[in-house]
mmCIF file with all atom_site columns, N, CA and C in Angstrom:
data_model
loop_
_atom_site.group_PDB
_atom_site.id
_atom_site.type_symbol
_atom_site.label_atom_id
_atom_site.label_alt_id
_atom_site.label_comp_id
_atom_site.label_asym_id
_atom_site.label_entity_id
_atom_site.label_seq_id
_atom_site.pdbx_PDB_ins_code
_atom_site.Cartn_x
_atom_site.Cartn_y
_atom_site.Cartn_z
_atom_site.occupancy
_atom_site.B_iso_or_equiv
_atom_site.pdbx_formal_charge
_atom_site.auth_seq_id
_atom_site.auth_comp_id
_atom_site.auth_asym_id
_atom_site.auth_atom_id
_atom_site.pdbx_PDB_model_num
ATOM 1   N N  . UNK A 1 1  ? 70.108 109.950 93.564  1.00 97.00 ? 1  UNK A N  1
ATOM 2   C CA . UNK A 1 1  ? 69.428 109.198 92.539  1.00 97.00 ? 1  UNK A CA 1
ATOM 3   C C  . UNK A 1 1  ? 70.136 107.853 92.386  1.00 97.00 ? 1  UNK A C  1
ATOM 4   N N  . UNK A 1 2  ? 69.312 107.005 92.452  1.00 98.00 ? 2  UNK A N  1
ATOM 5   C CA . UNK A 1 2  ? 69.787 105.404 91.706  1.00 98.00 ? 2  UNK A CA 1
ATOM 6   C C  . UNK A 1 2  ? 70.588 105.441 90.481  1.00 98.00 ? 2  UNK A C  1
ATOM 7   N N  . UNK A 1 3  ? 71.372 105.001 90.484  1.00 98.00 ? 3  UNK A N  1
ATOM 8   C CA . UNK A 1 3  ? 72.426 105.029 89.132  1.00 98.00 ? 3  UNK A CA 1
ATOM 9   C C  . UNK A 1 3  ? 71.936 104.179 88.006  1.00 98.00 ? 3  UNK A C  1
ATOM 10  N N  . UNK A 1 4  ? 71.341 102.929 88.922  1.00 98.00 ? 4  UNK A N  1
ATOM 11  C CA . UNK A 1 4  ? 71.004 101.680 87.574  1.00 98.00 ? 4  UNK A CA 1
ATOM 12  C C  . UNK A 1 4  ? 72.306 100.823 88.326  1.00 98.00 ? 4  UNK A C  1
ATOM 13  N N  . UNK A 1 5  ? 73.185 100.975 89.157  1.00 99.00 ? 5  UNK A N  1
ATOM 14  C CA . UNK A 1 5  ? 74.542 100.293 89.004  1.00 99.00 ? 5  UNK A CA 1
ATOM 15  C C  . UNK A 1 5  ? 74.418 99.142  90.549  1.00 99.00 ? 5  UNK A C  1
ATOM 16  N N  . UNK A 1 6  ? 74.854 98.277  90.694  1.00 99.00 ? 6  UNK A N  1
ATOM 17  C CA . UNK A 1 6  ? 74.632 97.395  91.876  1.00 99.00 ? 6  UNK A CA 1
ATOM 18  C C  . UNK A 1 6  ? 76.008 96.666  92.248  1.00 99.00 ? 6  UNK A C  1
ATOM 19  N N  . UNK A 1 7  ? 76.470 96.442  93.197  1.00 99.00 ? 7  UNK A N  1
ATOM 20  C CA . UNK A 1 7  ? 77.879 95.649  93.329  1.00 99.00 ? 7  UNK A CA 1
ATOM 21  C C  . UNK A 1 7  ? 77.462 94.276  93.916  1.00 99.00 ? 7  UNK A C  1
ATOM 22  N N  . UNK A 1 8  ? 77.986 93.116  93.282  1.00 99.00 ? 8  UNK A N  1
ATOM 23  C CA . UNK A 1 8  ? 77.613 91.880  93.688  1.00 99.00 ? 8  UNK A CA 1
ATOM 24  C C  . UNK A 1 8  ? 78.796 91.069  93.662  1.00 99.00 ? 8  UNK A C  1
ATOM 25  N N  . UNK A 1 9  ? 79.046 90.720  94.599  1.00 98.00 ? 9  UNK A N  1
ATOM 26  C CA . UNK A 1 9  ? 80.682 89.623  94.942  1.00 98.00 ? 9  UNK A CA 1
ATOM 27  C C  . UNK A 1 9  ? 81.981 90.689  94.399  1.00 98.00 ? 9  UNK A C  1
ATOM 28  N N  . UNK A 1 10 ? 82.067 91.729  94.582  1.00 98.00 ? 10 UNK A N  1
ATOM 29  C CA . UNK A 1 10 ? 82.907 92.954  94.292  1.00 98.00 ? 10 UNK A CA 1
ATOM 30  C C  . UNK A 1 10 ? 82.919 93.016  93.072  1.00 98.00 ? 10 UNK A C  1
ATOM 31  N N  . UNK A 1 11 ? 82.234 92.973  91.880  1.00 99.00 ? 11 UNK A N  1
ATOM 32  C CA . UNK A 1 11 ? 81.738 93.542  90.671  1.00 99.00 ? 11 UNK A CA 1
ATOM 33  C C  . UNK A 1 11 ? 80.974 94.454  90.802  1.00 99.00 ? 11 UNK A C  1
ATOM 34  N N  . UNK A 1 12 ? 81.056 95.173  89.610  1.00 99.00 ? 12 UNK A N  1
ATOM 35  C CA . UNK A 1 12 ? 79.831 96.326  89.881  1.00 99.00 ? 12 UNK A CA 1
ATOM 36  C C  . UNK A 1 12 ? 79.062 96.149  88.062  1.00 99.00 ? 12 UNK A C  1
ATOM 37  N N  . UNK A 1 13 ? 78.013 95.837  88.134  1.00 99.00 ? 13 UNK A N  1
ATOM 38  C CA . UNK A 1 13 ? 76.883 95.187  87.637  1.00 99.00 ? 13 UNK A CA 1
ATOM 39  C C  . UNK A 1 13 ? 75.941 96.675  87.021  1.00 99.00 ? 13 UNK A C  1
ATOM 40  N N  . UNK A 1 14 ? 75.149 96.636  85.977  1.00 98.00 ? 14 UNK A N  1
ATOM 41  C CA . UNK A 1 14 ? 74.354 97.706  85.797  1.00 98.00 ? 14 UNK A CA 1
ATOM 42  C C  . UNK A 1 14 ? 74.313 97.498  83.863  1.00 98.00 ? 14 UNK A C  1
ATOM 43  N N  . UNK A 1 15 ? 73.577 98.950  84.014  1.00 97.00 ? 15 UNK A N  1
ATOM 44  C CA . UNK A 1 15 ? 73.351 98.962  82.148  1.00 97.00 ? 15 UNK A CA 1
ATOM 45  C C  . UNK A 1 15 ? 74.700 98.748  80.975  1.00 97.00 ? 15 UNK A C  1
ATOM 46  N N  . UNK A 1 16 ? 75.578 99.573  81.392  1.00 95.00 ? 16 UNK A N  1
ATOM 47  C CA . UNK A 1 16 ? 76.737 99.772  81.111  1.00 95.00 ? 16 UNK A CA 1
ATOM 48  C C  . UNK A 1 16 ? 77.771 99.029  81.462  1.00 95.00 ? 16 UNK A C  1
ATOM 49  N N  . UNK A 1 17 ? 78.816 98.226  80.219  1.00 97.00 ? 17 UNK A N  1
ATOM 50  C CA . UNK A 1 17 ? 80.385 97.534  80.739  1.00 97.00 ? 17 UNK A CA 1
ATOM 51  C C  . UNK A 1 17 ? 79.972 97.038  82.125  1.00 97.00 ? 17 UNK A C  1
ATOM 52  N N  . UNK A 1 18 ? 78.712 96.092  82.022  1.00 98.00 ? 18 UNK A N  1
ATOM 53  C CA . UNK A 1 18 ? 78.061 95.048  83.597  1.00 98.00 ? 18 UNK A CA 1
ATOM 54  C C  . UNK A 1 18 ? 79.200 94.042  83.775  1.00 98.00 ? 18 UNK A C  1
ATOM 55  N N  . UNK A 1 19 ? 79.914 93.913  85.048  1.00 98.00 ? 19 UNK A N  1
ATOM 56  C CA . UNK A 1 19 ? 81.149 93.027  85.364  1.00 98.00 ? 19 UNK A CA 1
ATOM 57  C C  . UNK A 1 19 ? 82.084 93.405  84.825  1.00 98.00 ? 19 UNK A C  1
ATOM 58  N N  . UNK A 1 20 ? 82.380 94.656  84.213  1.00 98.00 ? 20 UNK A N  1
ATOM 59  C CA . UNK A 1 20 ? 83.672 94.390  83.470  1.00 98.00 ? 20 UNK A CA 1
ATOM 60  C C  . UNK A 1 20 ? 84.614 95.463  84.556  1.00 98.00 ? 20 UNK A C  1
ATOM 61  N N  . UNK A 1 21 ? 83.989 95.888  85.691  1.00 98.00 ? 21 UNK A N  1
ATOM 62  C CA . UNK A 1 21 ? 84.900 96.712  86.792  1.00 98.00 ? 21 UNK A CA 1
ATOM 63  C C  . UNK A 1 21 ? 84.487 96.057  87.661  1.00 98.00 ? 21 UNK A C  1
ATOM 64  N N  . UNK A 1 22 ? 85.875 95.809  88.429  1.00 98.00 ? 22 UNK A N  1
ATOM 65  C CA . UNK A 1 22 ? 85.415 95.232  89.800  1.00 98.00 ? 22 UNK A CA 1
ATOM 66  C C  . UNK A 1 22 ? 86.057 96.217  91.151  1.00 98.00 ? 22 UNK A C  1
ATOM 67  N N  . UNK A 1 23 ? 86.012 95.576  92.400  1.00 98.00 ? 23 UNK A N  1
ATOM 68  C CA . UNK A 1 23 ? 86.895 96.762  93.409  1.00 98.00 ? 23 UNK A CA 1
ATOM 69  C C  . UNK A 1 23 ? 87.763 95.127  94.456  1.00 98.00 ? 23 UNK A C  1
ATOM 70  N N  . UNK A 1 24 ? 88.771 96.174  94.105  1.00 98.00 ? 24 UNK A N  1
ATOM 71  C CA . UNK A 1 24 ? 89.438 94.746  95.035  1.00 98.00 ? 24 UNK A CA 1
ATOM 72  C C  . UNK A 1 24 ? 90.760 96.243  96.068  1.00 98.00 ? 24 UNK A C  1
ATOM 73  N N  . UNK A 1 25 ? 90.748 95.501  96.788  1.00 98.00 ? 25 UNK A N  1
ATOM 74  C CA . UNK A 1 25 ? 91.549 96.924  97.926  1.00 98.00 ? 25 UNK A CA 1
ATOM 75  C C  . UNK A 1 25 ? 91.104 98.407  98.097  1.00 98.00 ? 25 UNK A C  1
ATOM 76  N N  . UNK A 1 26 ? 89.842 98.233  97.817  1.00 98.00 ? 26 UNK A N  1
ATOM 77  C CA . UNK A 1 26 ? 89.104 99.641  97.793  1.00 98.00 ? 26 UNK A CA 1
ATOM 78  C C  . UNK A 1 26 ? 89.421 100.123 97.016  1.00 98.00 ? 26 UNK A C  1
ATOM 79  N N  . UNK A 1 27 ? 89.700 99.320  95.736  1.00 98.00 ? 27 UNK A N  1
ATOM 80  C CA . UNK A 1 27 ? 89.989 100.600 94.406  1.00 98.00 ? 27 UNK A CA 1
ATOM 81  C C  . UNK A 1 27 ? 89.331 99.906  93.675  1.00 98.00 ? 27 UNK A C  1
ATOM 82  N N  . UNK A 1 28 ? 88.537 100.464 92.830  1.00 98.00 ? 28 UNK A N  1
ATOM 83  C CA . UNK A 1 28 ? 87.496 99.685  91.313  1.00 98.00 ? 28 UNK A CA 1
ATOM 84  C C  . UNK A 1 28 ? 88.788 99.907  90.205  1.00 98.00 ? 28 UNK A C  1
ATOM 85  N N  . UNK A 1 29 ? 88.798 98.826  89.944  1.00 98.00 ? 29 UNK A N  1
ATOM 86  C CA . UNK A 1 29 ? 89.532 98.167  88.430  1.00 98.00 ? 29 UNK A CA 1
ATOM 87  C C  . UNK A 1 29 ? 88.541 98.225  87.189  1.00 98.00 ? 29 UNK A C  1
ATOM 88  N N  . UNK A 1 30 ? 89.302 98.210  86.056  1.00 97.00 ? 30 UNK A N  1
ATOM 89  C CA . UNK A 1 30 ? 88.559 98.088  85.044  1.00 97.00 ? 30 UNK A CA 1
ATOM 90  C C  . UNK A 1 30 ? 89.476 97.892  83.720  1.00 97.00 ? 30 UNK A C  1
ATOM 91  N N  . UNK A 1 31 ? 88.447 97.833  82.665  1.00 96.00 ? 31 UNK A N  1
ATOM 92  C CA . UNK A 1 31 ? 89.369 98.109  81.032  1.00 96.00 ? 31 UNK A CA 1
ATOM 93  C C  . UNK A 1 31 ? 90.251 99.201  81.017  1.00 96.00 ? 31 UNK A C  1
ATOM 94  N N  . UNK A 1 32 ? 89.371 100.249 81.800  1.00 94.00 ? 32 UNK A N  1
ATOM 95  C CA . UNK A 1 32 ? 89.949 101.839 81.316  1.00 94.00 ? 32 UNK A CA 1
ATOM 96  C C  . UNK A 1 32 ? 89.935 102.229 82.745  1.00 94.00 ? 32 UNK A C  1
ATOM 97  N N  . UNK A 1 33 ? 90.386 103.897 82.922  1.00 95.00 ? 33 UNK A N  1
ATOM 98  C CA . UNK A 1 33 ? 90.213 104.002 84.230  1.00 95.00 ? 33 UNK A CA 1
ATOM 99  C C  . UNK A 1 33 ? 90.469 103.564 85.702  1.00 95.00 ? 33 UNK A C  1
ATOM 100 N N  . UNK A 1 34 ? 91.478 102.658 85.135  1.00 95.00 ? 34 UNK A N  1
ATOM 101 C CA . UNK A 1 34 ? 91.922 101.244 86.640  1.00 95.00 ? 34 UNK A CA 1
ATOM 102 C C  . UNK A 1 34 ? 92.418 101.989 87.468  1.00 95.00 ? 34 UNK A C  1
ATOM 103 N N  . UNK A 1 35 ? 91.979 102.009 88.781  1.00 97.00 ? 35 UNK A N  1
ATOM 104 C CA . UNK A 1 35 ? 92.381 102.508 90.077  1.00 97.00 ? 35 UNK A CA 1
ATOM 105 C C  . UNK A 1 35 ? 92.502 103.584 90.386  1.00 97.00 ? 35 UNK A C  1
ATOM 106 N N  . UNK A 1 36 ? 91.704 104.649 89.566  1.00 98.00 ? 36 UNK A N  1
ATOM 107 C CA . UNK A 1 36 ? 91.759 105.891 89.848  1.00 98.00 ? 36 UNK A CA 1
ATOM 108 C C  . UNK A 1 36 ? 90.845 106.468 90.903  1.00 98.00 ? 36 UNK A C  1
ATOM 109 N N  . UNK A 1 37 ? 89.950 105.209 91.093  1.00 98.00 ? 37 UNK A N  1
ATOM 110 C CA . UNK A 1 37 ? 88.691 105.959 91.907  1.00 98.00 ? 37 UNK A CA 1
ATOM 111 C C  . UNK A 1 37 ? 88.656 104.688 93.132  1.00 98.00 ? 37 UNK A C  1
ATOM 112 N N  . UNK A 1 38 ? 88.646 105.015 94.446  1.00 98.00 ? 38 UNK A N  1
ATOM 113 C CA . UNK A 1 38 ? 88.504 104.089 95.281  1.00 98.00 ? 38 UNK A CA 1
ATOM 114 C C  . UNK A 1 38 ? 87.513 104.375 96.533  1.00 98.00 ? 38 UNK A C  1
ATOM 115 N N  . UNK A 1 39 ? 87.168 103.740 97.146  1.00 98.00 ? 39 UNK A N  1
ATOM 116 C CA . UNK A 1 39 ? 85.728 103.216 98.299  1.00 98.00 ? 39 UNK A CA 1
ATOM 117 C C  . UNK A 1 39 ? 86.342 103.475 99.163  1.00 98.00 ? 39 UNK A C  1
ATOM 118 N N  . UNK A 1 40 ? 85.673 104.810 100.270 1.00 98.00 ? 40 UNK A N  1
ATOM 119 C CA . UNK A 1 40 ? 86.122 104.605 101.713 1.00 98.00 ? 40 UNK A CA 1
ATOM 120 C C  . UNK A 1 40 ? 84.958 105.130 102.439 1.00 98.00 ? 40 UNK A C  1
ATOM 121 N N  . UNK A 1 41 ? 84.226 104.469 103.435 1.00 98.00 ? 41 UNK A N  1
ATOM 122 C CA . UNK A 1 41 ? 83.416 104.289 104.269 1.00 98.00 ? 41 UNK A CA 1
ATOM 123 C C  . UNK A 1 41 ? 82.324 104.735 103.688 1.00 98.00 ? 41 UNK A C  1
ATOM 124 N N  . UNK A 1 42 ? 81.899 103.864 102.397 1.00 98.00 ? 42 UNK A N  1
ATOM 125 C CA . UNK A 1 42 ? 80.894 103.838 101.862 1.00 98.00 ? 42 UNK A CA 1
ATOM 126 C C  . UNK A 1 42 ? 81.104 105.266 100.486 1.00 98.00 ? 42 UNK A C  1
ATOM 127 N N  . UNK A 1 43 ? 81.650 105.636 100.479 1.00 99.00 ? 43 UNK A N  1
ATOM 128 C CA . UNK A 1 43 ? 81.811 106.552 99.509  1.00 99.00 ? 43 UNK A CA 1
ATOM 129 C C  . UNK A 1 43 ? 82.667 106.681 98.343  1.00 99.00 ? 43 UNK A C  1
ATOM 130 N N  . UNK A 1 44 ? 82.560 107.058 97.346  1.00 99.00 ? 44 UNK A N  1
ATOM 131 C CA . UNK A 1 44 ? 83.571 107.077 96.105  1.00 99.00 ? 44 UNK A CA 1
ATOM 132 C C  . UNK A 1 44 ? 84.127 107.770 95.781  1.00 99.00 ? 44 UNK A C  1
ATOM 133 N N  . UNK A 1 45 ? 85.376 108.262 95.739  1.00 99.00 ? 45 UNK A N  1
ATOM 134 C CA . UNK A 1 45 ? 86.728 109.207 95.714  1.00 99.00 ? 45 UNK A CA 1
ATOM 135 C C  . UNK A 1 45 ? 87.368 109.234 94.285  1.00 99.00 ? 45 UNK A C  1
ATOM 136 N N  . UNK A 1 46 ? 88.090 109.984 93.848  1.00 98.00 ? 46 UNK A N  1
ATOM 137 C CA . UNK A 1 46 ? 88.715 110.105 92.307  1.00 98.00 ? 46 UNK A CA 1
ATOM 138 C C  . UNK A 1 46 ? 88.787 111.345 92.004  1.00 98.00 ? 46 UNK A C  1
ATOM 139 N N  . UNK A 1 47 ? 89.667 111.181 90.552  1.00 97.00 ? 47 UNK A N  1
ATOM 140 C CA . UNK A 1 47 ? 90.061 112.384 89.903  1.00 97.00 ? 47 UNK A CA 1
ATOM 141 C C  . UNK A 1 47 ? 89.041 113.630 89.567  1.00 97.00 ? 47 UNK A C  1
ATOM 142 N N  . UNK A 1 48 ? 87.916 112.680 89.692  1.00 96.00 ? 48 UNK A N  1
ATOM 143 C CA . UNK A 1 48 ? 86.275 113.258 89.275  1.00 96.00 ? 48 UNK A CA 1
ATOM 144 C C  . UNK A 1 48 ? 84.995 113.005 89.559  1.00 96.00 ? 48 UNK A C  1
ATOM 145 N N  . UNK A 1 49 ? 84.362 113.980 90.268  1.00 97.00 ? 49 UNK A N  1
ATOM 146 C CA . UNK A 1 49 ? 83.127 113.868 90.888  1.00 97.00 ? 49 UNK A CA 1
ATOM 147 C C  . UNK A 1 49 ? 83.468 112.879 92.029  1.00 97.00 ? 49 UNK A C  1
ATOM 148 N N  . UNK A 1 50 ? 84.777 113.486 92.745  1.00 97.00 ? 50 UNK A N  1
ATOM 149 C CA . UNK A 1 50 ? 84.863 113.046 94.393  1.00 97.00 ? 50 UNK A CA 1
ATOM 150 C C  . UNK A 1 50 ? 83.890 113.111 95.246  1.00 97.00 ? 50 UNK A C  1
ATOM 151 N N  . UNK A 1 51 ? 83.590 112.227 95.795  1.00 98.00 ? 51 UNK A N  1
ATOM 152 C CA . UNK A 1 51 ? 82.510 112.176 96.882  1.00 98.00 ? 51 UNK A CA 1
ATOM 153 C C  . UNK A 1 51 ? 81.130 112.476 96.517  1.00 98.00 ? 51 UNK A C  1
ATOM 154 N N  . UNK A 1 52 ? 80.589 112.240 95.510  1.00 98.00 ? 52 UNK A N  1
ATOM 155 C CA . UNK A 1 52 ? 79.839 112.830 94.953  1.00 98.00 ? 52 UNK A CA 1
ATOM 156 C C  . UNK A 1 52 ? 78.419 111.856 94.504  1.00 98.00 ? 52 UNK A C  1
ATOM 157 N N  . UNK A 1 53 ? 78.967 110.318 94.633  1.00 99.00 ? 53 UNK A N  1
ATOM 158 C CA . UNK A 1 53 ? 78.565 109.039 94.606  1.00 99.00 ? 53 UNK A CA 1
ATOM 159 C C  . UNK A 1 53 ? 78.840 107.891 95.654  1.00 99.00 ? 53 UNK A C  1
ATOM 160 N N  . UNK A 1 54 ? 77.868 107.382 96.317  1.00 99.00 ? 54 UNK A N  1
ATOM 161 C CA . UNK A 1 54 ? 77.885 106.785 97.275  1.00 99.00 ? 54 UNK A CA 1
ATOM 162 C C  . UNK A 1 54 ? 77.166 105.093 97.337  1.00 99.00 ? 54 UNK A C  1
ATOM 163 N N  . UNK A 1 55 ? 77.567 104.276 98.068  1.00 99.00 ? 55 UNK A N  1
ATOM 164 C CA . UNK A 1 55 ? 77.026 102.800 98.142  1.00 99.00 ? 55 UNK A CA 1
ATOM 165 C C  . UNK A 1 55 ? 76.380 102.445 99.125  1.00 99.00 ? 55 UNK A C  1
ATOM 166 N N  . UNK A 1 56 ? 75.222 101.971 99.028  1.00 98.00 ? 56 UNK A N  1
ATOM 167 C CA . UNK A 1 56 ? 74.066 101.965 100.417 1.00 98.00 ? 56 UNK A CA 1
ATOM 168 C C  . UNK A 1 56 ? 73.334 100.627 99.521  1.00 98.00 ? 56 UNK A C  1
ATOM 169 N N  . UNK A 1 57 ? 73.659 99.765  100.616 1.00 98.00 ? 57 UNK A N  1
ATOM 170 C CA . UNK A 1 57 ? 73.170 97.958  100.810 1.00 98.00 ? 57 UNK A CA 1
ATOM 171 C C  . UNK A 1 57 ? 73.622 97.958  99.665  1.00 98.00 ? 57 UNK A C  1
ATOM 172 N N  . UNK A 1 58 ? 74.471 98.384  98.864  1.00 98.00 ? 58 UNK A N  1
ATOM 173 C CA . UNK A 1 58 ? 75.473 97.345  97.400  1.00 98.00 ? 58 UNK A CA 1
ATOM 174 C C  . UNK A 1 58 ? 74.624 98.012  95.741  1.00 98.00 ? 58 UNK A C  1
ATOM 175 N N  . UNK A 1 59 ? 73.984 99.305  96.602  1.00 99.00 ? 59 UNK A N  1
ATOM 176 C CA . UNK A 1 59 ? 73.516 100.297 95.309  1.00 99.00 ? 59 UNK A CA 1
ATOM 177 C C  . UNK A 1 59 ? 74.096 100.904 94.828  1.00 99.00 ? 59 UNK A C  1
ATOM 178 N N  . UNK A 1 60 ? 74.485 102.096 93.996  1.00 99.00 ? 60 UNK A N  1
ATOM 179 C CA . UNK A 1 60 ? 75.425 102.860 93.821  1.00 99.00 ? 60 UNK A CA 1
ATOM 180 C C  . UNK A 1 60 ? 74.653 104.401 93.708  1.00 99.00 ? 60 UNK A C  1
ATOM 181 N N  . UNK A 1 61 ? 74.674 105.347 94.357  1.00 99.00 ? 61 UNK A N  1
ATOM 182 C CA . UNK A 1 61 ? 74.059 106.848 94.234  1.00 99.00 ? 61 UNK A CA 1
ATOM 183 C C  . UNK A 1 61 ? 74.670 107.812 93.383  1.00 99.00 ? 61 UNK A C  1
ATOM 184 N N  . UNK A 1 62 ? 74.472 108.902 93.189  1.00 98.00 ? 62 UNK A N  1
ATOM 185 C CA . UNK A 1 62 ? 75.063 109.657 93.016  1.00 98.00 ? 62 UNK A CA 1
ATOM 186 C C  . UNK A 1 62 ? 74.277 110.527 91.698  1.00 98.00 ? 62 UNK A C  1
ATOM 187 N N  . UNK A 1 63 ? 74.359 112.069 91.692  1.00 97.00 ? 63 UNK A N  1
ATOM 188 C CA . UNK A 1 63 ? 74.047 112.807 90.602  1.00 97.00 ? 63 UNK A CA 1
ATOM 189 C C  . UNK A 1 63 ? 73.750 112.737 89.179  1.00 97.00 ? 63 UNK A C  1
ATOM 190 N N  . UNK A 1 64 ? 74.558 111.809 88.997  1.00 95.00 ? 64 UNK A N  1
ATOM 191 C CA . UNK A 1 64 ? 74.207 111.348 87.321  1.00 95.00 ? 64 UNK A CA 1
ATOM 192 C C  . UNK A 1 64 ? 73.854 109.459 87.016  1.00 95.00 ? 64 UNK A C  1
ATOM 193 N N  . UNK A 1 65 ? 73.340 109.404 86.239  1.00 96.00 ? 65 UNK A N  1
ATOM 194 C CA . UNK A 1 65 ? 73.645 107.649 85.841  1.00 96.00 ? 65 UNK A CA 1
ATOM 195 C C  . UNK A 1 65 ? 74.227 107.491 85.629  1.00 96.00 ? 65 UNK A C  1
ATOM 196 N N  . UNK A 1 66 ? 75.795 108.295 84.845  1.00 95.00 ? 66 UNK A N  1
ATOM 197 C CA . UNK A 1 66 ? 76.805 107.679 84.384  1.00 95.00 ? 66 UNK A CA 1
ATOM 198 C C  . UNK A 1 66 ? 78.137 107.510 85.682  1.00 95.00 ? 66 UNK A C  1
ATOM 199 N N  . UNK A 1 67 ? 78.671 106.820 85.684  1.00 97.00 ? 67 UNK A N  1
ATOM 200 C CA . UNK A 1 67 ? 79.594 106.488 86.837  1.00 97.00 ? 67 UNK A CA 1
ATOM 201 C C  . UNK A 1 67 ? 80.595 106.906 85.889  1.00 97.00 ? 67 UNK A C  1
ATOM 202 N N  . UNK A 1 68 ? 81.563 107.922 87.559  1.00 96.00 ? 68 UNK A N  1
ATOM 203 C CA . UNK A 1 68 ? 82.864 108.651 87.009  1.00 96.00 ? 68 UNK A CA 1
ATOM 204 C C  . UNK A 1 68 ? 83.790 107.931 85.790  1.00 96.00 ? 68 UNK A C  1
ATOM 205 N N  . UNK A 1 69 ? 84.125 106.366 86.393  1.00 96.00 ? 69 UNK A N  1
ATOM 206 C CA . UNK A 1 69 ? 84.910 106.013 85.798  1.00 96.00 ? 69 UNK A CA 1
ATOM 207 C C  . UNK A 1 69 ? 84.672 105.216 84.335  1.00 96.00 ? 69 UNK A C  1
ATOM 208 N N  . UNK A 1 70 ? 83.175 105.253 84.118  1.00 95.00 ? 70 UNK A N  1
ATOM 209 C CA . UNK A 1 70 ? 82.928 104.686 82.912  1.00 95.00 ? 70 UNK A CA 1
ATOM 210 C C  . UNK A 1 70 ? 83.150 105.994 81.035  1.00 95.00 ? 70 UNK A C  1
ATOM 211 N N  . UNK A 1 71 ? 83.512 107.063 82.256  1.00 90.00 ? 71 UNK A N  1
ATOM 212 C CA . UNK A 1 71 ? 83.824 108.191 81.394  1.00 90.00 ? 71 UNK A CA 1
ATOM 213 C C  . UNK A 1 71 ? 85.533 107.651 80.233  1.00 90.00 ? 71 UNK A C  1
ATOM 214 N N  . UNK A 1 72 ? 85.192 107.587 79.448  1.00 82.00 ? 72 UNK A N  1
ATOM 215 C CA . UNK A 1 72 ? 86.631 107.380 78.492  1.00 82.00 ? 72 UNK A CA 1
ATOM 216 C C  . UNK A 1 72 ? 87.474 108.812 77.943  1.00 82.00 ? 72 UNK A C  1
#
């Protein structure tokens, strides 16, 4: 499923905290949550819901709309 979430110039963009995470060394940064979850060959890794969400042409997939790391 489409998340709602999009990555544009390594921000990741969407309904929710839009620009306020970015990914720089294959790890997404943020307010909260900084560097727990990182990108490898198209896929998203972390403490939670590993592999479970994926990026195809700069979309973001995965099971729920809410993205792991926007969890507080």
């Amino acid at each position: 499923m489409y998340t709602g979430f999009w990555i544009d110039n390594n921000y990741i963009w969407g309904p929710e905290e839009s620009g306020r995470f970015w990914i720089d060394g294959g790890f997404i940064w943020g307010p909260y949550n900084s560097g727990k979850w990182w990108i490898d060959d198209g896929w998203i890794w972390g403490p939670t819901d590993s592999g479970k969400f994926w990026i195809d042409d700069g979309h973001i997939y995965g099971p729920s709309k809410t993205l792991p790391w926007l969890r507080k």
